[in-house]
Amino acid sequence: MQNIDSYIKEHKQRFIDELIELLKIPSISADSAYKKDVLNTADAIKESLENAGCDHVEICETEGYPIVYGEKIIDKSLPTVLVYGHYDVQPPDPLDLWNSPPFDPIIQKTELHPEGAIFARGACDDKGQMYMHVKALEYMTKNNELPCNVKFMIEGEEEVGSENLGVFVANNRENLKNDVILISDTGMIAKDVPSITTGLRGLSYVEVEVTGPNRDLHSGLYGGAVANPINVLAKMIASLHDENNHITIPGFYDKVENLSEAERAEMAKAPFSLEAYKKALDIDAVYGEEGYTTNERNSIRPTLDVNGIWGGYTGEGAKTVIASKAYAKISMRLVPHQDWEEITELFKTHFESIAPKGVKVKVTPHHGGQGYVTPIDSIGYQAASKAYEQTFGKTPIPQRSGGSIPIVSLFEQELKSKTILMGFGLDSDAIHSPNEHFGIWNYLKGIETIPWFYKYFTELKK
Ligand code: BES
Ligand code: MN
Ligand code: MN
């Protein structure tokens, strides 16, 4: 891997330009209006894998968006790394909060990215991070440095629940056989504080509908005499947390893994500034479950959050009306041992039971998935750790993340292999938000670090 630095220097501009081209395609999986674009992105990924040196690349059709599969098998007796990533992106809304169009990438400097960052939807989550692997493969194949076999599996439905990928993996266990799964779809603590993600939270996502009277009513003529679904929904949602911000759903915490004091003390060693955290978000205080620190609240503890709420009149001016219906979308982030389907059931039963007379409640489950934790004594973790030491000059810190990649626990179940999460994004990169960006330094550092993982993994596996 000795000339990786010079290879990156030489090809830096092209690496950036290629990513920018990919970011121009609005591959929004949630919105069917973008179907053609999502499909075109799959084609673009296929081509990039071919150019990077895969001997066999295939677009695998599913009932939804296709999975791009690529491989380079150099010797069946050598280990195999399976790279996973996603080419779909979140909707860019709200558009008016973007400083530049989300699918017209631009490079701009920021305080944390003095070398410049690419601003576009998907820049960090996950096109930019996925593409680091394509470029790392290019380096290894063009320089005869690929030490083992590699398989790529890049899907187009991660942001909508990966349902068809689950089916694909279960049907292709043999083809997908590997020794370790490698993913860059998470973050790191800071540019000078490398970290490896060792945990992801599970997820249960539901939609609720509260129906009162059979039609919208005059809020003067009927107000006070019938249940207002919006008032009721607000009250029901408020009751889901108690005064200590514990979730009140019976049984919700039954299976939650409790970390030992020693484990919590270890976690608390990771560098973190509460002042900087508050400043970055423009808040005067943090908020959350009593008895836990901010880093615990957003990683090892389960949560319940309203993601959207609507009903009644929201247009310009005022309209005096009691709406017939009110709605909310609610996500619950789960920790190891909580089963997402069980939690969804607990939520449904509880939410229906707290509805007052005079309204009807409907709970519709969306998607979900289990959480994941990976041990730090595996060969995969050790190889990743050595790779970071090589390129950052520091041992990375293991850190559990609050985000979810539900398919990871399914990989373990179906393919029986561990996943290593080498993320290069920063929390401030605004994934899922307006002005998402990915630092050029981070992008290139990822390309530089990944080949070392291959080298150390192959060596340690022998
Ligand atoms: N890449 C993210 C997950 C992530 C980001 C994990 C940062 C850890 C750190 C992924 O694309 C994502 O957004 N996942 C969704 C869940 C999915 C089922 C829609 C999430 O976490 O909300
Ligand atoms: Mn992602
Ligand atoms: Mn995402």
Coordinates of C-alpha atoms and ligand atoms in Angstrom, one line a residue:
M1 CA 0.0 0.0 0.0
Q2 CA 3.1 2.2 0.0
N3 CA 2.0 4.4 -2.9
I4 CA -1.6 5.0 -1.9
D5 CA -0.7 8.6 -1.0
S6 CA 0.8 9.4 -4.3
Y7 CA -2.0 7.6 -6.2
I8 CA -4.6 9.7 -4.3
K9 CA -2.7 12.9 -5.0
E10 CA -2.4 12.1 -8.6
H11 CA -6.1 11.2 -9.1
K12 CA -7.7 13.5 -6.4
Q13 CA -9.5 15.8 -8.9
R14 CA -11.0 12.9 -10.8
F15 CA -12.1 11.2 -7.6
I16 CA -14.0 14.4 -6.7
D17 CA -15.4 14.9 -10.2
E18 CA -16.7 11.3 -10.4
L19 CA -18.4 11.6 -7.1
I20 CA -20.0 15.0 -8.1
E21 CA -21.4 13.3 -11.2
L22 CA -23.0 10.6 -9.1
L23 CA -24.4 13.2 -6.7
K24 CA -26.2 15.0 -9.6
I25 CA -28.6 12.1 -10.0
P26 CA -31.6 12.5 -7.6
S27 CA -31.9 8.9 -6.4
I28 CA -34.7 9.5 -3.9
S29 CA -36.1 6.0 -3.1
A30 CA -39.0 7.3 -1.1
D31 CA -40.6 9.3 -3.9
S32 CA -41.7 7.3 -7.0
A33 CA -41.4 10.4 -9.2
Y34 CA -37.7 9.8 -9.1
K35 CA -37.9 6.1 -10.2
K36 CA -35.9 6.7 -13.4
D37 CA -33.2 8.5 -11.5
V38 CA -32.8 5.8 -9.0
L39 CA -32.5 3.2 -11.8
N40 CA -30.0 5.4 -13.6
T41 CA -27.9 5.6 -10.4
A42 CA -27.8 1.8 -10.3
D43 CA -26.4 1.8 -13.8
A44 CA -23.8 4.4 -12.9
I45 CA -22.7 2.3 -9.9
K46 CA -22.4 -0.7 -12.1
E47 CA -20.1 1.1 -14.6
S48 CA -18.0 2.5 -11.8
L49 CA -17.4 -1.0 -10.3
E50 CA -16.4 -2.3 -13.8
N51 CA -14.0 0.6 -14.2
A52 CA -12.6 -0.1 -10.7
G53 CA -11.6 -3.6 -11.7
C54 CA -14.5 -5.9 -10.8
D55 CA -14.5 -8.9 -13.1
H56 CA -18.2 -9.5 -12.8
V57 CA -20.9 -6.9 -12.2
E58 CA -24.6 -7.4 -12.3
I59 CA -27.7 -5.4 -11.7
C60 CA -29.9 -7.7 -9.6
E61 CA -33.6 -7.0 -10.0
T62 CA -35.8 -7.1 -7.0
E63 CA -39.4 -6.3 -6.4
G64 CA -38.2 -2.8 -5.7
Y65 CA -35.0 -1.0 -6.7
P66 CA -32.2 -3.2 -7.9
I67 CA -29.1 -4.2 -6.0
V68 CA -25.8 -3.7 -7.8
Y69 CA -23.5 -6.7 -7.2
G70 CA -19.9 -6.8 -8.2
E71 CA -16.9 -9.0 -7.4
K72 CA -13.3 -9.6 -8.0
I73 CA -12.2 -13.1 -6.9
I74 CA -8.5 -13.5 -7.1
D75 CA -8.1 -16.8 -5.3
K76 CA -10.8 -18.8 -3.6
S77 CA -8.5 -19.8 -0.8
L78 CA -8.0 -16.2 0.3
P79 CA -10.4 -14.3 2.6
T80 CA -13.4 -12.4 1.1
V81 CA -14.5 -8.9 2.1
L82 CA -18.1 -8.0 1.4
V83 CA -18.7 -4.3 1.0
Y84 CA -22.2 -2.9 1.5
G85 CA -23.5 0.6 0.8
H86 CA -26.5 2.3 -0.6
Y87 CA -27.0 4.5 -3.6
D88 CA -30.4 5.9 -2.7
V89 CA -30.8 9.1 -0.7
Q90 CA -33.3 10.8 1.5
P91 CA -35.7 13.4 0.1
P92 CA -34.0 16.8 0.1
D93 CA -37.0 18.7 1.7
P94 CA -37.3 21.4 2.9
L95 CA -35.8 22.8 -0.2
D96 CA -35.9 26.4 0.8
L97 CA -33.4 25.8 3.6
W98 CA -30.7 24.7 1.2
N99 CA -28.1 27.3 0.3
S100 CA -27.5 25.6 -3.0
P101 CA -29.6 23.1 -5.0
P102 CA -29.3 19.6 -3.4
F103 CA -28.6 17.9 -6.7
D104 CA -26.2 20.5 -8.1
P105 CA -23.2 19.8 -6.0
I106 CA -20.8 22.6 -5.0
I107 CA -17.6 22.7 -3.1
Q108 CA -17.4 25.1 -0.2
K109 CA -15.1 25.6 2.8
T110 CA -16.5 25.4 6.3
E111 CA -15.0 25.8 9.7
L112 CA -14.6 22.1 10.1
H113 CA -13.7 21.5 6.5
P114 CA -11.1 24.1 5.6
E115 CA -10.1 21.9 2.6
G116 CA -13.6 22.2 1.3
A117 CA -16.7 20.0 1.5
I118 CA -19.0 18.8 -1.2
F119 CA -22.6 20.0 -0.6
A120 CA -25.3 17.8 -2.0
R121 CA -27.9 15.3 -0.9
G122 CA -26.2 12.0 -0.4
A123 CA -22.7 13.5 -0.3
C124 CA -22.0 11.8 3.0
D125 CA -25.0 9.4 3.3
D126 CA -24.1 7.3 1.5
K127 CA -22.9 8.0 -2.0
G128 CA -19.7 9.7 -0.9
Q129 CA -18.8 7.1 1.7
M130 CA -19.8 4.2 -0.6
Y131 CA -17.7 5.6 -3.4
M132 CA -14.6 5.7 -1.2
H133 CA -14.7 1.9 -1.5
V134 CA -15.0 1.9 -5.2
K135 CA -12.0 4.2 -5.4
A136 CA -10.1 2.1 -2.9
L137 CA -10.7 -0.9 -5.1
E138 CA -9.6 1.0 -8.1
Y139 CA -6.3 1.8 -6.3
M140 CA -5.8 -1.8 -5.3
T141 CA -6.5 -3.4 -8.7
K142 CA -4.6 -0.9 -10.7
N143 CA -1.5 -1.2 -8.5
N144 CA -1.7 -5.0 -7.9
E145 CA -2.3 -4.4 -4.2
L146 CA -5.6 -6.3 -3.8
P147 CA -4.7 -8.9 -1.2
C148 CA -7.9 -10.9 -1.0
N149 CA -11.3 -11.3 -2.7
V150 CA -13.9 -8.6 -2.7
K151 CA -17.7 -8.5 -3.3
F152 CA -19.7 -5.4 -3.5
M153 CA -23.4 -5.2 -2.7
I154 CA -24.9 -1.7 -3.2
E155 CA -28.6 -1.3 -2.7
G156 CA -31.1 1.4 -3.6
E157 CA -33.6 1.0 -0.7
E158 CA -31.7 1.6 2.5
E159 CA -33.5 4.9 3.2
V160 CA -36.9 3.1 2.9
G161 CA -36.2 0.0 5.0
S162 CA -34.1 -2.4 2.8
E163 CA -37.0 -4.8 2.5
N164 CA -36.0 -6.4 -0.8
L165 CA -32.4 -6.6 0.2
G166 CA -33.5 -8.9 3.1
V167 CA -35.1 -11.2 0.6
F168 CA -32.0 -11.0 -1.8
V169 CA -29.6 -11.9 1.0
A170 CA -31.7 -14.8 2.2
N171 CA -31.8 -16.2 -1.4
N172 CA -28.1 -15.7 -2.2
R173 CA -26.4 -16.9 0.9
E174 CA -23.9 -19.0 -1.0
N175 CA -22.9 -16.2 -3.5
L176 CA -22.6 -13.6 -0.7
K177 CA -20.4 -15.8 1.4
N178 CA -17.6 -13.7 3.0
D179 CA -15.3 -13.4 6.0
V180 CA -16.2 -9.9 7.0
I181 CA -18.6 -7.2 5.9
L182 CA -17.3 -3.7 5.6
I183 CA -19.5 -0.6 5.6
S184 CA -18.9 3.1 5.5
D185 CA -22.3 4.6 6.3
T186 CA -21.7 6.0 9.8
G187 CA -19.5 8.7 11.3
M188 CA -16.4 9.4 13.4
I189 CA -15.9 11.5 16.5
A190 CA -13.8 14.2 14.8
K191 CA -11.1 14.5 12.2
D192 CA -8.4 14.2 14.8
V193 CA -10.3 11.6 16.8
P194 CA -10.9 8.6 14.7
S195 CA -13.5 6.1 15.9
I196 CA -15.0 2.8 14.8
T197 CA -18.7 2.3 15.2
T198 CA -19.4 -0.7 17.3
G199 CA -23.1 -0.4 17.7
L200 CA -26.2 0.7 15.9
R201 CA -29.7 1.1 17.3
G202 CA -32.7 -0.8 16.1
L203 CA -35.8 0.9 14.9
S204 CA -39.5 0.7 15.0
Y205 CA -41.4 3.2 12.9
V206 CA -45.1 3.6 13.1
E207 CA -47.8 6.0 11.9
V208 CA -50.8 6.8 14.0
E209 CA -54.2 8.2 13.0
V210 CA -56.8 9.7 15.4
T211 CA -60.3 10.1 14.1
G212 CA -62.9 12.2 15.9
P213 CA -66.1 13.4 14.2
N214 CA -66.9 12.2 10.7
R215 CA -66.2 15.6 9.2
D216 CA -64.4 18.8 9.9
L217 CA -66.5 21.0 12.2
H218 CA -66.9 24.7 13.0
S219 CA -64.7 25.1 16.0
G220 CA -67.2 27.6 17.6
L221 CA -70.4 25.6 17.0
Y222 CA -68.9 22.3 18.1
G223 CA -65.7 23.3 20.1
G224 CA -65.8 22.0 23.7
A225 CA -68.5 19.4 23.0
V226 CA -66.7 16.8 20.9
A227 CA -63.2 15.4 21.1
N228 CA -60.7 17.3 19.0
P229 CA -58.4 14.7 17.4
I230 CA -55.5 17.1 17.3
N231 CA -55.8 17.9 21.0
V232 CA -56.3 14.3 21.8
L233 CA -53.3 13.2 19.8
A234 CA -51.1 15.8 21.4
K235 CA -52.1 14.6 24.8
M236 CA -51.6 10.9 24.0
I237 CA -48.2 11.7 22.6
A238 CA -47.2 13.7 25.6
S239 CA -48.2 10.9 27.9
L240 CA -45.7 8.5 26.2
H241 CA -42.9 10.1 28.4
D242 CA -43.0 10.6 32.2
E243 CA -41.5 13.5 34.1
N244 CA -38.1 11.8 34.0
N245 CA -38.4 11.3 30.2
H246 CA -38.8 7.6 30.6
I247 CA -41.0 6.0 28.0
T248 CA -44.3 4.9 29.6
I249 CA -45.2 2.0 27.3
P250 CA -45.6 -1.1 29.6
G251 CA -42.8 -3.6 28.9
F252 CA -40.8 -1.2 26.8
Y253 CA -37.6 -1.5 28.9
D254 CA -38.0 -5.2 29.8
K255 CA -35.3 -6.4 27.5
V256 CA -33.0 -3.4 27.4
E257 CA -29.4 -4.3 27.9
N258 CA -28.0 -2.5 30.9
L259 CA -24.4 -1.6 30.7
S260 CA -22.1 -2.2 33.6
E261 CA -20.7 0.8 35.5
A262 CA -17.3 -0.2 34.0
E263 CA -18.6 -0.1 30.5
R264 CA -20.3 3.2 31.1
A265 CA -17.0 4.6 32.5
E266 CA -15.2 3.4 29.4
M267 CA -17.7 5.2 27.2
A268 CA -17.4 8.4 29.2
K269 CA -13.7 8.5 28.3
A270 CA -14.5 9.4 24.6
P271 CA -13.8 13.1 24.1
F272 CA -17.0 15.1 24.2
S273 CA -17.7 18.8 24.9
L274 CA -21.2 19.5 26.0
E275 CA -20.6 23.2 25.5
A276 CA -19.6 22.6 21.9
Y277 CA -22.5 20.3 21.3
K278 CA -25.0 22.9 22.5
K279 CA -23.3 25.6 20.6
A280 CA -23.4 23.7 17.4
L281 CA -27.2 23.2 17.7
D282 CA -27.9 26.6 19.2
I283 CA -29.6 25.2 22.3
D284 CA -29.2 26.4 25.9
A285 CA -29.7 23.0 27.4
V286 CA -29.7 19.3 26.5
Y287 CA -32.8 17.3 27.2
G288 CA -33.4 13.6 27.8
E289 CA -33.8 10.6 30.0
E290 CA -32.9 11.3 33.6
G291 CA -29.8 9.5 34.9
Y292 CA -27.9 9.3 31.6
T293 CA -25.4 11.4 29.8
T294 CA -25.9 12.9 26.4
N295 CA -23.7 10.2 24.8
E296 CA -25.6 7.5 26.6
R297 CA -29.0 9.0 25.7
N298 CA -28.1 8.9 22.0
S299 CA -26.5 5.5 21.8
I300 CA -27.2 2.9 24.5
R301 CA -30.7 4.0 25.5
P302 CA -33.9 3.5 23.6
T303 CA -36.0 6.5 22.6
L304 CA -39.3 7.6 21.2
D305 CA -39.7 10.6 18.9
V306 CA -42.4 12.1 16.8
N307 CA -41.0 12.6 13.3
G308 CA -44.0 14.4 11.8
I309 CA -47.4 15.5 13.0
W310 CA -50.2 17.0 11.0
G311 CA -53.9 17.7 10.8
G312 CA -56.4 20.6 10.6
Y313 CA -55.7 23.9 8.9
T314 CA -52.0 24.8 8.3
G315 CA -52.4 27.3 5.4
E316 CA -52.1 31.0 5.4
G317 CA -54.2 33.0 7.9
A318 CA -56.7 31.4 10.2
K319 CA -59.5 29.0 9.7
T320 CA -61.7 28.1 12.7
V321 CA -62.1 24.3 12.4
I322 CA -62.0 21.1 14.4
A323 CA -60.4 18.6 12.0
S324 CA -61.9 15.2 11.7
K325 CA -58.4 13.5 11.8
A326 CA -55.0 14.0 13.2
Y327 CA -51.8 12.1 12.3
A328 CA -48.3 11.5 13.5
K329 CA -45.2 9.5 12.4
I330 CA -43.3 8.1 15.4
S331 CA -39.9 6.4 15.5
M332 CA -38.5 4.4 18.4
R333 CA -34.8 3.7 18.5
L334 CA -34.0 0.4 20.1
V335 CA -31.0 -1.1 21.8
P336 CA -29.6 -4.6 21.8
H337 CA -32.1 -7.4 22.9
Q338 CA -35.2 -5.3 22.2
D339 CA -37.0 -6.9 19.4
W340 CA -38.5 -4.4 16.9
E341 CA -41.6 -6.4 16.1
E342 CA -42.3 -6.9 19.8
I343 CA -41.9 -3.2 20.5
T344 CA -44.1 -2.3 17.6
E345 CA -46.8 -4.6 19.1
L346 CA -46.3 -3.1 22.6
F347 CA -46.7 0.4 21.2
K348 CA -49.8 -0.5 19.3
T349 CA -51.5 -2.1 22.2
H350 CA -50.6 0.7 24.5
F351 CA -51.5 3.5 22.1
E352 CA -54.9 2.0 21.4
S353 CA -55.5 1.5 25.2
I354 CA -54.9 5.2 26.1
A355 CA -57.3 6.6 23.5
P356 CA -60.2 8.4 25.2
K357 CA -63.8 7.7 24.3
G358 CA -64.9 9.8 21.4
V359 CA -62.0 9.0 19.1
K360 CA -60.9 6.0 17.1
V361 CA -57.2 5.2 16.8
K362 CA -55.4 3.4 14.1
V363 CA -51.7 2.4 14.4
T364 CA -49.9 1.4 11.1
P365 CA -46.5 -0.1 11.5
H366 CA -43.9 0.9 8.8
H367 CA -40.5 -0.6 8.8
G368 CA -38.0 -1.5 11.5
G369 CA -35.0 -3.6 12.3
Q370 CA -32.9 -4.9 15.1
G371 CA -29.9 -3.1 16.7
Y372 CA -26.4 -4.4 16.4
V373 CA -23.2 -4.5 18.5
T374 CA -19.9 -5.8 17.3
P375 CA -17.1 -7.1 19.6
I376 CA -13.8 -5.3 19.5
D377 CA -11.7 -8.4 19.7
S378 CA -12.6 -9.8 16.3
I379 CA -10.0 -9.9 13.5
G380 CA -12.2 -7.5 11.5
Y381 CA -12.1 -4.9 14.3
Q382 CA -8.4 -5.3 14.9
A383 CA -7.7 -4.9 11.2
A384 CA -9.8 -1.7 11.0
S385 CA -8.0 -0.4 14.2
K386 CA -4.6 -1.0 12.6
A387 CA -5.7 0.7 9.4
Y388 CA -6.7 3.8 11.3
E389 CA -3.5 3.8 13.2
Q390 CA -1.6 3.7 9.9
T391 CA -3.4 6.7 8.3
F392 CA -4.4 8.8 11.3
G393 CA -1.4 8.0 13.6
K394 CA -3.9 7.2 16.4
T395 CA -5.8 4.3 17.8
P396 CA -9.5 4.7 16.9
I397 CA -12.0 4.8 19.7
P398 CA -14.8 2.2 19.7
Q399 CA -18.1 4.1 19.8
R400 CA -21.8 3.0 19.7
S401 CA -23.9 5.1 17.3
G402 CA -27.5 6.2 17.7
G403 CA -28.4 5.7 14.0
S404 CA -29.7 2.5 12.5
I405 CA -28.7 0.3 9.5
P406 CA -31.3 -2.4 10.1
I407 CA -29.9 -4.8 7.5
V408 CA -26.7 -5.3 9.5
S409 CA -28.3 -7.6 12.0
L410 CA -29.9 -9.5 9.2
F411 CA -26.4 -9.9 7.6
E412 CA -25.2 -11.5 10.8
Q413 CA -28.2 -13.8 10.9
E414 CA -28.2 -14.9 7.3
L415 CA -24.5 -14.7 6.4
K416 CA -23.0 -15.4 9.8
S417 CA -20.4 -12.8 9.6
K418 CA -19.5 -9.7 11.5
T419 CA -19.8 -6.2 10.2
I420 CA -17.1 -3.6 10.6
L421 CA -18.4 0.0 10.4
M422 CA -15.7 2.3 9.2
G423 CA -17.5 5.7 9.0
F424 CA -15.7 8.9 7.9
G425 CA -18.6 11.4 8.2
L426 CA -18.9 14.0 11.0
D427 CA -22.1 14.6 13.0
S428 CA -22.1 18.2 11.6
D429 CA -22.2 16.9 8.0
A430 CA -26.0 17.3 8.2
I431 CA -27.1 13.9 6.8
H432 CA -30.9 13.9 6.2
S433 CA -30.9 17.7 6.7
P434 CA -30.6 20.6 4.3
N435 CA -27.0 21.4 3.2
E436 CA -25.7 17.9 3.7
H437 CA -22.0 17.8 2.9
F438 CA -19.0 15.6 3.0
G439 CA -15.5 16.9 3.7
I440 CA -13.0 16.3 0.9
W441 CA -10.4 15.5 3.5
N442 CA -12.7 12.9 4.9
Y443 CA -13.4 11.4 1.5
L444 CA -9.8 11.1 0.6
K445 CA -8.9 9.8 4.1
G446 CA -11.4 7.1 3.7
I447 CA -10.0 6.1 0.3
E448 CA -6.5 6.0 1.9
T449 CA -7.6 4.0 5.0
I450 CA -9.7 1.3 3.3
P451 CA -6.9 -0.5 1.5
W452 CA -5.0 -0.9 4.7
F453 CA -8.0 -2.7 6.2
Y454 CA -7.8 -5.2 3.3
K455 CA -4.1 -5.7 3.9
Y456 CA -4.3 -6.2 7.7
F457 CA -7.5 -8.3 7.5
T458 CA -5.8 -10.7 5.1
E459 CA -2.7 -10.9 7.2
L460 CA -4.6 -11.5 10.5
K461 CA -6.8 -14.0 8.9
K462 CA -3.9 -16.3 7.9
Ligands
BES1 N1 -26.4 6.0 7.3 C1 -27.6 6.1 8.0 C2 -27.5 5.5 9.4 C3 -26.4 6.1 10.3 C4 -25.9 7.4 10.2 C5 -25.9 5.3 11.3 C6 -24.9 7.9 11.0 C7 -25.0 5.8 12.2 C8 -24.5 7.1 12.0 C9 -28.7 5.4 7.3 O1 -28.7 5.7 5.9 C10 -30.0 5.8 7.8 O2 -30.3 7.0 7.7 N2 -30.7 4.9 8.5 C11 -32.0 5.2 8.9 C12 -32.9 4.0 9.1 C13 -33.5 3.5 7.8 C14 -34.4 2.3 8.1 C15 -34.3 4.5 7.2 C16 -32.0 5.9 10.3 O3 -31.1 5.7 11.1 O4 -32.9 6.7 10.5
MN2 MN -26.9 5.7 5.1
MN3 MN -29.7 7.7 5.8

